[in-house]
mmCIF file of C-alpha atoms and ligand atoms in Angstrom:
data_model
loop_
_atom_site.group_PDB
_atom_site.id
_atom_site.type_symbol
_atom_site.label_atom_id
_atom_site.label_comp_id
_atom_site.label_asym_id
_atom_site.label_seq_id
_atom_site.Cartn_x
_atom_site.Cartn_y
_atom_site.Cartn_z
ATOM 1 C CA MET L 1 130.207 67.626 124.449
ATOM 2 C CA ILE L 2 130.584 70.159 121.646
ATOM 3 C CA LEU L 3 130.751 73.311 123.694
ATOM 4 C CA ASN L 4 131.545 73.783 127.359
ATOM 5 C CA MET L 5 131.836 77.264 128.838
ATOM 6 C CA GLU L 6 132.476 77.647 132.529
ATOM 7 C CA HIS L 7 132.324 80.898 134.472
ATOM 8 C CA ILE L 8 133.083 83.079 131.464
ATOM 9 C CA CYS L 9 133.485 86.825 131.984
ATOM 10 C CA LYS L 10 134.093 89.298 129.197
ATOM 11 C CA SER L 11 134.998 92.956 129.511
ATOM 12 C CA TYR L 12 135.805 95.489 126.856
ATOM 13 C CA TYR L 13 138.278 98.268 127.514
ATOM 14 C CA ARG L 14 137.730 101.849 126.499
ATOM 15 C CA GLY L 15 141.094 103.373 127.252
ATOM 16 C CA LYS L 16 141.695 102.342 130.836
ATOM 17 C CA ASN L 17 138.006 101.968 131.644
ATOM 18 C CA GLU L 18 136.795 98.416 131.959
ATOM 19 C CA VAL L 19 133.305 97.803 130.545
ATOM 20 C CA PRO L 20 132.116 94.447 131.923
ATOM 21 C CA VAL L 21 129.646 92.809 129.514
ATOM 22 C CA LEU L 22 129.347 89.092 130.364
ATOM 23 C CA HIS L 23 129.222 87.921 133.968
ATOM 24 C CA ASP L 24 129.907 84.328 135.028
ATOM 25 C CA VAL L 25 128.353 82.697 131.956
ATOM 26 C CA SER L 26 128.289 78.890 131.893
ATOM 27 C CA LEU L 27 126.864 76.997 128.943
ATOM 28 C CA ARG L 28 126.970 73.432 127.646
ATOM 29 C CA VAL L 29 125.932 72.271 124.202
ATOM 30 C CA GLU L 30 125.821 68.607 123.210
ATOM 31 C CA GLU L 31 125.722 67.081 119.748
ATOM 32 C CA GLY L 32 122.226 67.388 118.256
ATOM 33 C CA ASP L 33 121.178 70.289 120.502
ATOM 34 C CA TYR L 34 119.255 73.228 119.080
ATOM 35 C CA LEU L 35 119.549 76.168 121.457
ATOM 36 C CA ALA L 36 118.155 79.679 121.140
ATOM 37 C CA ILE L 37 119.717 82.482 123.171
ATOM 38 C CA MET L 38 117.290 85.342 123.698
ATOM 39 C CA GLY L 39 117.817 88.750 125.181
ATOM 40 C CA PRO L 40 117.136 92.455 124.718
ATOM 41 C CA SER L 41 119.383 94.831 122.809
ATOM 42 C CA GLY L 42 122.677 95.425 124.609
ATOM 43 C CA SER L 43 122.348 92.341 126.828
ATOM 44 C CA GLY L 44 125.527 90.755 125.432
ATOM 45 C CA LYS L 45 124.188 88.367 122.748
ATOM 46 C CA THR L 46 126.672 89.271 120.021
ATOM 47 C CA THR L 47 129.498 89.382 122.549
ATOM 48 C CA LEU L 48 128.616 85.831 123.599
ATOM 49 C CA MET L 49 128.270 84.686 120.002
ATOM 50 C CA ASN L 50 131.718 86.126 119.194
ATOM 51 C CA LEU L 51 133.169 84.062 122.052
ATOM 52 C CA ILE L 52 131.331 80.886 121.044
ATOM 53 C CA GLY L 53 132.480 81.394 117.433
ATOM 54 C CA CYS L 54 136.135 81.965 118.449
ATOM 55 C CA LEU L 55 136.057 85.480 116.994
ATOM 56 C CA ASP L 56 137.118 86.800 120.400
ATOM 57 C CA LYS L 57 138.481 85.418 123.652
ATOM 58 C CA PRO L 58 136.997 85.546 127.145
ATOM 59 C CA SER L 59 138.571 87.779 129.807
ATOM 60 C CA SER L 60 138.331 84.917 132.303
ATOM 61 C CA GLY L 61 136.758 81.489 132.648
ATOM 62 C CA SER L 62 137.248 78.411 130.517
ATOM 63 C CA TYR L 63 135.885 77.504 127.103
ATOM 64 C CA HIS L 64 136.286 74.146 125.391
ATOM 65 C CA LEU L 65 135.079 73.661 121.823
ATOM 66 C CA ALA L 66 135.026 70.030 120.633
ATOM 67 C CA GLY L 67 137.392 69.263 123.512
ATOM 68 C CA GLU L 68 139.915 71.959 122.577
ATOM 69 C CA ASP L 69 140.765 74.654 125.097
ATOM 70 C CA VAL L 70 139.928 77.918 123.325
ATOM 71 C CA SER L 71 141.124 80.266 126.074
ATOM 72 C CA VAL L 72 144.809 79.341 125.621
ATOM 73 C CA LYS L 73 144.886 79.702 121.814
ATOM 74 C CA LYS L 74 146.711 82.407 119.880
ATOM 75 C CA ASP L 75 144.843 84.352 117.208
ATOM 76 C CA ASN L 76 145.788 82.176 114.214
ATOM 77 C CA ALA L 77 145.027 79.000 116.154
ATOM 78 C CA LEU L 78 141.663 80.549 116.991
ATOM 79 C CA ALA L 79 141.005 81.082 113.282
ATOM 80 C CA GLU L 80 141.826 77.423 112.673
ATOM 81 C CA LEU L 81 139.341 76.284 115.316
ATOM 82 C CA ARG L 82 136.740 78.553 113.778
ATOM 83 C CA ASN L 83 137.266 77.136 110.275
ATOM 84 C CA LYS L 84 137.300 73.569 111.509
ATOM 85 C CA TYR L 85 134.266 73.593 113.767
ATOM 86 C CA ILE L 86 131.970 76.578 113.175
ATOM 87 C CA GLY L 87 129.556 77.525 110.422
ATOM 88 C CA PHE L 88 128.342 81.117 110.709
ATOM 89 C CA VAL L 89 125.058 82.677 109.649
ATOM 90 C CA PHE L 90 124.576 86.398 110.275
ATOM 91 C CA GLN L 91 121.675 88.817 109.967
ATOM 92 C CA SER L 92 123.319 90.408 106.930
ATOM 93 C CA PHE L 93 124.270 87.617 104.605
ATOM 94 C CA TYR L 94 127.827 88.732 103.690
ATOM 95 C CA LEU L 95 127.672 87.297 100.178
ATOM 96 C CA LEU L 96 130.187 88.469 97.591
ATOM 97 C CA PRO L 97 128.122 90.542 95.127
ATOM 98 C CA LYS L 98 130.043 89.618 91.972
ATOM 99 C CA MET L 99 129.978 85.902 92.605
ATOM 100 C CA SER L 100 127.169 83.484 91.801
ATOM 101 C CA ALA L 101 125.368 81.506 94.499
ATOM 102 C CA LEU L 102 127.522 78.493 93.598
ATOM 103 C CA GLU L 103 130.779 80.480 93.765
ATOM 104 C CA ASN L 104 129.794 82.044 97.091
ATOM 105 C CA VAL L 105 129.227 78.609 98.607
ATOM 106 C CA ALA L 106 132.353 77.053 97.076
ATOM 107 C CA LEU L 107 134.798 79.847 97.977
ATOM 108 C CA PRO L 108 135.388 79.027 101.677
ATOM 109 C CA LEU L 109 136.026 75.415 100.680
ATOM 110 C CA MET L 110 138.916 76.655 98.547
ATOM 111 C CA TYR L 111 140.467 78.310 101.607
ATOM 112 C CA ALA L 112 139.887 75.055 103.471
ATOM 113 C CA GLY L 113 141.991 73.265 100.838
ATOM 114 C CA VAL L 114 139.191 71.182 99.317
ATOM 115 C CA PRO L 115 140.050 70.156 95.706
ATOM 116 C CA LYS L 116 138.158 71.964 92.953
ATOM 117 C CA LYS L 117 135.831 69.206 91.774
ATOM 118 C CA GLU L 118 134.831 68.342 95.325
ATOM 119 C CA ARG L 119 134.255 72.042 96.086
ATOM 120 C CA VAL L 120 131.791 72.349 93.253
ATOM 121 C CA ASP L 121 130.082 69.064 94.125
ATOM 122 C CA ARG L 122 129.713 70.016 97.766
ATOM 123 C CA ALA L 123 128.487 73.528 96.916
ATOM 124 C CA ARG L 124 125.869 72.086 94.514
ATOM 125 C CA GLU L 125 124.718 69.584 97.090
ATOM 126 C CA ALA L 126 124.459 72.284 99.788
ATOM 127 C CA LEU L 127 122.455 74.579 97.483
ATOM 128 C CA CYS L 128 120.107 71.712 96.597
ATOM 129 C CA SER L 129 119.528 70.989 100.274
ATOM 130 C CA VAL L 130 118.373 74.601 100.806
ATOM 131 C CA GLY L 131 116.083 74.400 97.763
ATOM 132 C CA LEU L 132 118.128 76.611 95.426
ATOM 133 C CA GLU L 133 118.991 74.054 92.732
ATOM 134 C CA ASP L 134 117.464 76.373 90.092
ATOM 135 C CA ARG L 135 119.357 79.473 91.285
ATOM 136 C CA MET L 136 122.988 78.307 91.327
ATOM 137 C CA LYS L 137 124.206 80.744 88.650
ATOM 138 C CA PHE L 138 122.304 83.778 90.000
ATOM 139 C CA LEU L 139 124.088 86.734 91.587
ATOM 140 C CA PRO L 140 122.988 87.857 95.070
ATOM 141 C CA ASN L 141 121.262 90.983 93.692
ATOM 142 C CA GLN L 142 119.111 88.733 91.490
ATOM 143 C CA LEU L 143 117.795 86.895 94.541
ATOM 144 C CA SER L 144 115.422 87.690 97.398
ATOM 145 C CA GLY L 145 116.606 88.237 100.969
ATOM 146 C CA GLY L 146 115.339 84.818 102.004
ATOM 147 C CA GLN L 147 117.160 83.195 99.098
ATOM 148 C CA CYS L 148 120.362 85.060 99.987
ATOM 149 C CA GLN L 149 120.120 83.800 103.553
ATOM 150 C CA ARG L 150 119.633 80.274 102.222
ATOM 151 C CA ILE L 151 122.882 80.678 100.231
ATOM 152 C CA ALA L 152 124.593 81.798 103.430
ATOM 153 C CA ILE L 153 123.264 78.691 105.202
ATOM 154 C CA ALA L 154 124.432 76.477 102.322
ATOM 155 C CA ARG L 155 127.869 78.137 102.569
ATOM 156 C CA ALA L 156 127.998 77.443 106.305
ATOM 157 C CA MET L 157 126.829 73.814 105.927
ATOM 158 C CA ALA L 158 129.118 73.013 102.973
ATOM 159 C CA GLY L 159 132.026 73.302 105.414
ATOM 160 C CA ARG L 160 130.442 70.449 107.453
ATOM 161 C CA PRO L 161 130.652 72.364 110.710
ATOM 162 C CA THR L 162 130.407 70.748 114.116
ATOM 163 C CA LEU L 163 128.306 73.717 115.223
ATOM 164 C CA LEU L 164 126.061 76.037 113.228
ATOM 165 C CA LEU L 165 126.077 79.447 114.887
ATOM 166 C CA ALA L 166 123.484 82.016 113.841
ATOM 167 C CA ASP L 167 123.136 85.634 115.021
ATOM 168 C CA GLU L 168 119.647 87.003 114.256
ATOM 169 C CA PRO L 169 119.381 84.853 111.094
ATOM 170 C CA THR L 170 115.885 86.129 110.333
ATOM 171 C CA GLY L 171 116.504 89.722 111.470
ATOM 172 C CA ALA L 172 116.565 91.132 107.930
ATOM 173 C CA LEU L 173 113.725 88.984 106.561
ATOM 174 C CA ASP L 174 109.941 89.225 106.305
ATOM 175 C CA THR L 175 107.922 86.779 108.396
ATOM 176 C CA ALA L 176 107.336 84.221 105.611
ATOM 177 C CA SER L 177 111.027 84.078 104.592
ATOM 178 C CA GLY L 178 111.973 83.905 108.258
ATOM 179 C CA GLU L 179 109.717 80.880 108.714
ATOM 180 C CA GLN L 180 111.392 79.186 105.715
ATOM 181 C CA ILE L 181 114.780 79.721 107.329
ATOM 182 C CA MET L 182 113.436 78.197 110.542
ATOM 183 C CA GLU L 183 112.151 75.163 108.595
ATOM 184 C CA LEU L 184 115.631 74.768 107.181
ATOM 185 C CA PHE L 185 117.219 74.945 110.637
ATOM 186 C CA SER L 186 114.787 72.293 111.907
ATOM 187 C CA LYS L 187 115.722 70.077 108.961
ATOM 188 C CA ILE L 188 119.444 70.551 109.667
ATOM 189 C CA ASN L 189 118.863 69.717 113.333
ATOM 190 C CA ALA L 190 116.711 66.678 112.472
ATOM 191 C CA GLY L 191 119.638 65.465 110.326
ATOM 192 C CA GLY L 192 121.905 65.569 113.389
ATOM 193 C CA GLY L 193 123.205 69.144 113.090
ATOM 194 C CA THR L 194 123.902 71.146 116.251
ATOM 195 C CA ILE L 195 122.646 74.746 116.262
ATOM 196 C CA VAL L 196 123.059 77.757 118.514
ATOM 197 C CA MET L 197 120.886 80.658 117.391
ATOM 198 C CA ILE L 198 120.723 84.150 118.800
ATOM 199 C CA THR L 199 117.497 86.081 118.445
ATOM 200 C CA HIS L 200 115.332 88.605 120.222
ATOM 201 C CA GLU L 201 112.124 87.315 118.618
ATOM 202 C CA PRO L 202 110.150 84.821 120.752
ATOM 203 C CA SER L 203 108.411 83.360 117.662
ATOM 204 C CA ILE L 204 111.814 82.517 116.181
ATOM 205 C CA ALA L 205 113.268 81.162 119.431
ATOM 206 C CA ALA L 206 110.222 78.872 119.719
ATOM 207 C CA HIS L 207 111.615 76.756 116.853
ATOM 208 C CA ALA L 208 114.595 75.666 118.978
ATOM 209 C CA LYS L 209 114.567 72.738 121.425
ATOM 210 C CA THR L 210 115.853 74.773 124.367
ATOM 211 C CA ILE L 211 116.034 78.473 125.206
ATOM 212 C CA CYS L 212 118.410 80.437 127.438
ATOM 213 C CA HIS L 213 117.744 84.056 128.324
ATOM 214 C CA ILE L 214 120.487 86.630 128.642
ATOM 215 C CA ARG L 215 119.957 89.816 130.620
ATOM 216 C CA ASP L 216 122.631 92.344 131.492
ATOM 217 C CA GLY L 217 125.287 89.816 130.559
ATOM 218 C CA ARG L 218 123.938 87.020 132.755
ATOM 219 C CA LEU L 219 122.717 83.801 131.150
ATOM 220 C CA SER L 220 119.804 81.796 132.567
ATOM 221 C CA ALA L 221 119.679 78.006 132.718
ATOM 222 C CA PRO L 222 118.247 76.393 129.556
ATOM 223 C CA GLU L 223 114.501 75.759 129.393
ATOM 224 C CA GLU L 224 112.860 73.151 127.184
ATOM 225 C CA VAL L 225 110.638 74.543 124.454
ATOM 226 C CA ARG L 226 107.174 73.029 124.658
ATOM 227 C CA LEU L 227 105.283 72.822 121.409
HETATM 228 N N1 ATP Q 1 133.970 96.838 121.390
HETATM 229 C C1 ATP Q 1 133.245 97.249 122.432
HETATM 230 N N2 ATP Q 1 133.731 98.135 123.317
HETATM 231 C C2 ATP Q 1 133.029 98.542 124.404
HETATM 232 N N3 ATP Q 1 131.787 98.084 124.705
HETATM 233 C C3 ATP Q 1 131.231 97.201 123.862
HETATM 234 C C4 ATP Q 1 131.912 96.732 122.685
HETATM 235 N N4 ATP Q 1 131.100 95.851 122.055
HETATM 236 C C5 ATP Q 1 129.964 95.794 122.782
HETATM 237 N N5 ATP Q 1 130.037 96.594 123.878
HETATM 238 C C6 ATP Q 1 129.000 96.778 124.895
HETATM 239 O O1 ATP Q 1 128.602 95.489 125.348
HETATM 240 C C7 ATP Q 1 127.199 95.456 125.564
HETATM 241 C C8 ATP Q 1 126.602 94.269 124.826
HETATM 242 O O2 ATP Q 1 126.753 94.437 123.422
HETATM 243 P P1 ATP Q 1 126.294 93.320 122.380
HETATM 244 O O3 ATP Q 1 126.647 93.792 121.031
HETATM 245 O O4 ATP Q 1 126.849 92.015 122.818
HETATM 246 O O5 ATP Q 1 124.700 93.342 122.604
HETATM 247 P P2 ATP Q 1 123.531 92.537 121.864
HETATM 248 O O6 ATP Q 1 122.793 91.793 122.921
HETATM 249 O O7 ATP Q 1 124.090 91.775 120.728
HETATM 250 O O8 ATP Q 1 122.582 93.716 121.334
HETATM 251 P P3 ATP Q 1 121.702 93.837 119.968
HETATM 252 O O9 ATP Q 1 120.464 93.021 120.205
HETATM 253 O O10 ATP Q 1 121.405 95.288 119.900
HETATM 254 O O11 ATP Q 1 122.542 93.335 118.836
HETATM 255 C C9 ATP Q 1 126.659 96.808 125.122
HETATM 256 O O12 ATP Q 1 126.372 97.572 126.262
HETATM 257 C C10 ATP Q 1 127.772 97.407 124.315
HETATM 258 O O13 ATP Q 1 127.832 98.798 124.486
HETATM 259 MG MG1 MG Q 2 123.806 91.857 118.620
#
């Protein structure tokens, strides 16, 4: 089991006022799963993604990621878990504007302590696998939105994550580029990659193998996607 959340609640505090956002959320993800989490604006999708990605901790309940108990970790241990297990893809690509595609993909590997030659090799390989072998030296502003998102996916995959976590990965893209990103996700999943994707678009969620719905901070049981 890659991810096991049991009875998770999450509240934010505004001064002394508690704002409950997630209520009794339980979720399991196994190796090779491809799950879409769908829900309207304000339903708690990003809050849940931040918990899954170890960017934040639950208020109560238990969360195990790759067998490790996330809820008892301190902040720097949380960052370690995140680097070790999670590859992130966001709606806005968060590429460094003065770095080439290759440098953007290789940079996190430097922080992970990967030696230089291997960093470059892995970054090249990741960019080839997203179809950007002819764009390695380009800067982000010389590339389309879809290409930038493919760099972000290459960056996430170059770290060989246990879980690829995506929050509205096609939210900033036109339909055709969005479909390309979905093809890439299907390819990653077919190669054994595990994906959790957050989206409010049914046509995007339909690419996953299972879908959970979140409403007012409550998560439904997963449903199989029928093609
Ligand atoms: N730091 C915070 N402090 C207080 N309340 C917050 C905070 N972050 C989020 N919330 C509240 O939690 C609820 C869920 O927010 P969240 O960002 O998880 O929604 P979402 O489903 O991702 O929405 P969207 O589709 O618009 O991105 C909202 O009502 C929001 O106001
Ligand atoms: Mg959100």
